[in-house]
C-alpha angles and dihedrals in degrees: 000000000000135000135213140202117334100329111135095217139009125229133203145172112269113217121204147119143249118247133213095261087052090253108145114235118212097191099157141011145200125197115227130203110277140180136157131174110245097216096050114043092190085068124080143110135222115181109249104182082053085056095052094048094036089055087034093058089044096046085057084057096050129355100197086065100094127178099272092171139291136275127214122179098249109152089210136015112284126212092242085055098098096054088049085047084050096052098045086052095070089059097043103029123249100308091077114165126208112202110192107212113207092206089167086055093216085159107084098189124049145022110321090225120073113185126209138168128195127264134187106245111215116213127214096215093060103253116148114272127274132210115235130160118255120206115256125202110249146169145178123240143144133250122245091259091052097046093051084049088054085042089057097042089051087047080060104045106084100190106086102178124131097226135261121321092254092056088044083058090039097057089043094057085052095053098043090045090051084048086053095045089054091046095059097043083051086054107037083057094059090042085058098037083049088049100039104247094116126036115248113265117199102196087061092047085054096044086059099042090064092048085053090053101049095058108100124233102258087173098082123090091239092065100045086042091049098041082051089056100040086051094054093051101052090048094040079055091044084048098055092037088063093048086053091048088040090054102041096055086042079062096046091052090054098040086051082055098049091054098040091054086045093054090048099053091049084055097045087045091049095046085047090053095045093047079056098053092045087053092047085045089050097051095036089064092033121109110274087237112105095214093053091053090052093052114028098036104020087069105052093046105045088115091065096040092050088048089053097048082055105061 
């Protein structure tokens, strides 16, 4: 996706399929030409001859890929979204999909997509039908080709760290905050279904029902008693753990010394041998006067004989 001048968000086709448990598929993507007038909603312009070539080319690629609906970055739903919906309906049938992509991610919990499909409103006080969008579940995942080539690529990578401690809190923040956001929009619908504002759905009752029911009861003695128990022991492991690894680099210092003083002593012992074999070099080819040897080569070679008092 790319945008250009000064256009606020940048639309496109969505290709896919249809599987047998009636699940849509968006399996590719191409971006198209798109424009609108921010002060007038009712003006704006998507390319349709780039649209013709761009589906024709894919097609070409591969022909089960279909035109399922479009995507734009919203990142929310816009008023001239229903006429686009209209025209890209007449490409991909009457179940088009919009996908709003958050590409600025401004949402820091959640998927970055949200679906919807339109749907005639019915009105109760007998005014003609109107078209809205209606949310639709939906989730990212990969198919069984991509997942063997990730496998592959993480056989390959050889650093298997996690990352430094402040990603890894990072992460977790995430995590917890995404955790946050779904709670309150858990609570704020059955504020509105309490208050009327939503009629009552059963399914979603259910669905928390059996959340309710998987949290455990951390209110018993038992639990406290056994969490208590389960929590000493894995500190009482960590705890060993860091004695071991205490222990076992305190080893591998000494053994470093060790090693260090012993290849000092092989140099120094080997300095010491050749200064012996210069000074016997030295007096082998020396006068046979002693005098002279006092005098001519004792000289030159003091520092040998010094070192050899020495020993």
């Amino acid at each position: 996706m790319h945008k250009t001048g000064d256009n606020k968000r940048v639309a496109g086709l969505l290709l896919g399929s249809w599987n047998s448990k009636g699940v849509m598929d968006i399996s590719n993507s191409f971006g198209v030409p798109f424009d609108e007038d921010s002060k007038d909603n009712k003006v704006w312009f998507f390319d349709h001859d780039y649209l013709d070539n761009m589906y024709a080319m894919f097609k070409k690629v591969n022909s089960r890929e279909k035109i399922v609906g479009w995507y734009h970055t919203g990142p929310k739903l816009n008023q001239n979204d229903i006429a686009i919906n209209d025209l890209v309906r007449k490409y991909s049938g009457p179940n088009s999909v919009l996908v709003i992509i958050d590409a600025q991610l401004s949402q820091e919990s959640g998927l970055p997509t949200k679906a919807y499909y339109a749907v005639e409103e019915v009105h109760d006080d007998g005014t003609p039908t109107s078209k809205t969008f209606e949310h639709v579940a939906s989730e990212i995942g990969a198919e069984e080709a991509e997942e063997v080539g990730v496998e592959h690529l993480l056989r390959d990578i050889k650093d298997t760290t996690l990352g430094s401690l402040s990603q890894r809190i990072t992460n977790q923040v995430s995590g917890l905050h995404g955790l946050s956001e779904q709670l309150n929009d858990i609570r704020e619908y059955l504020d509105a279904v309490v208050g009327g504002k939503l009629p009552v759905n059963y399914s979603i009752i259910y669905m928390l029902q059996d959340i309710f029911n998987l949290l455990p009861d951390i209110s018993g003695d038992s639990f406290i008693k056994s969490t208590y128990v389960s929590t000493n022991d894995q500190m009482l492991v960590v705890y060993l753990a860091s004695l071991v690894r205490s222990v076992v680099s305190l080893h591998s210092l000494i053994n470093n010394k060790i090693a260090n003083r012993n290849s000092e002593r092989v140099e120094k012992k080997k300095t010491i041998e050749f200064s012996r074999v210069n000074v016997r070099l030295a007096f082998a080819f020396a006068p046979s006067s002693s005098s002279r040897i006092s005098d001519r080569w004792m000289d030159g070679w003091i520092g040998y004989t010094v070192a050899l008092g020495s020993l």
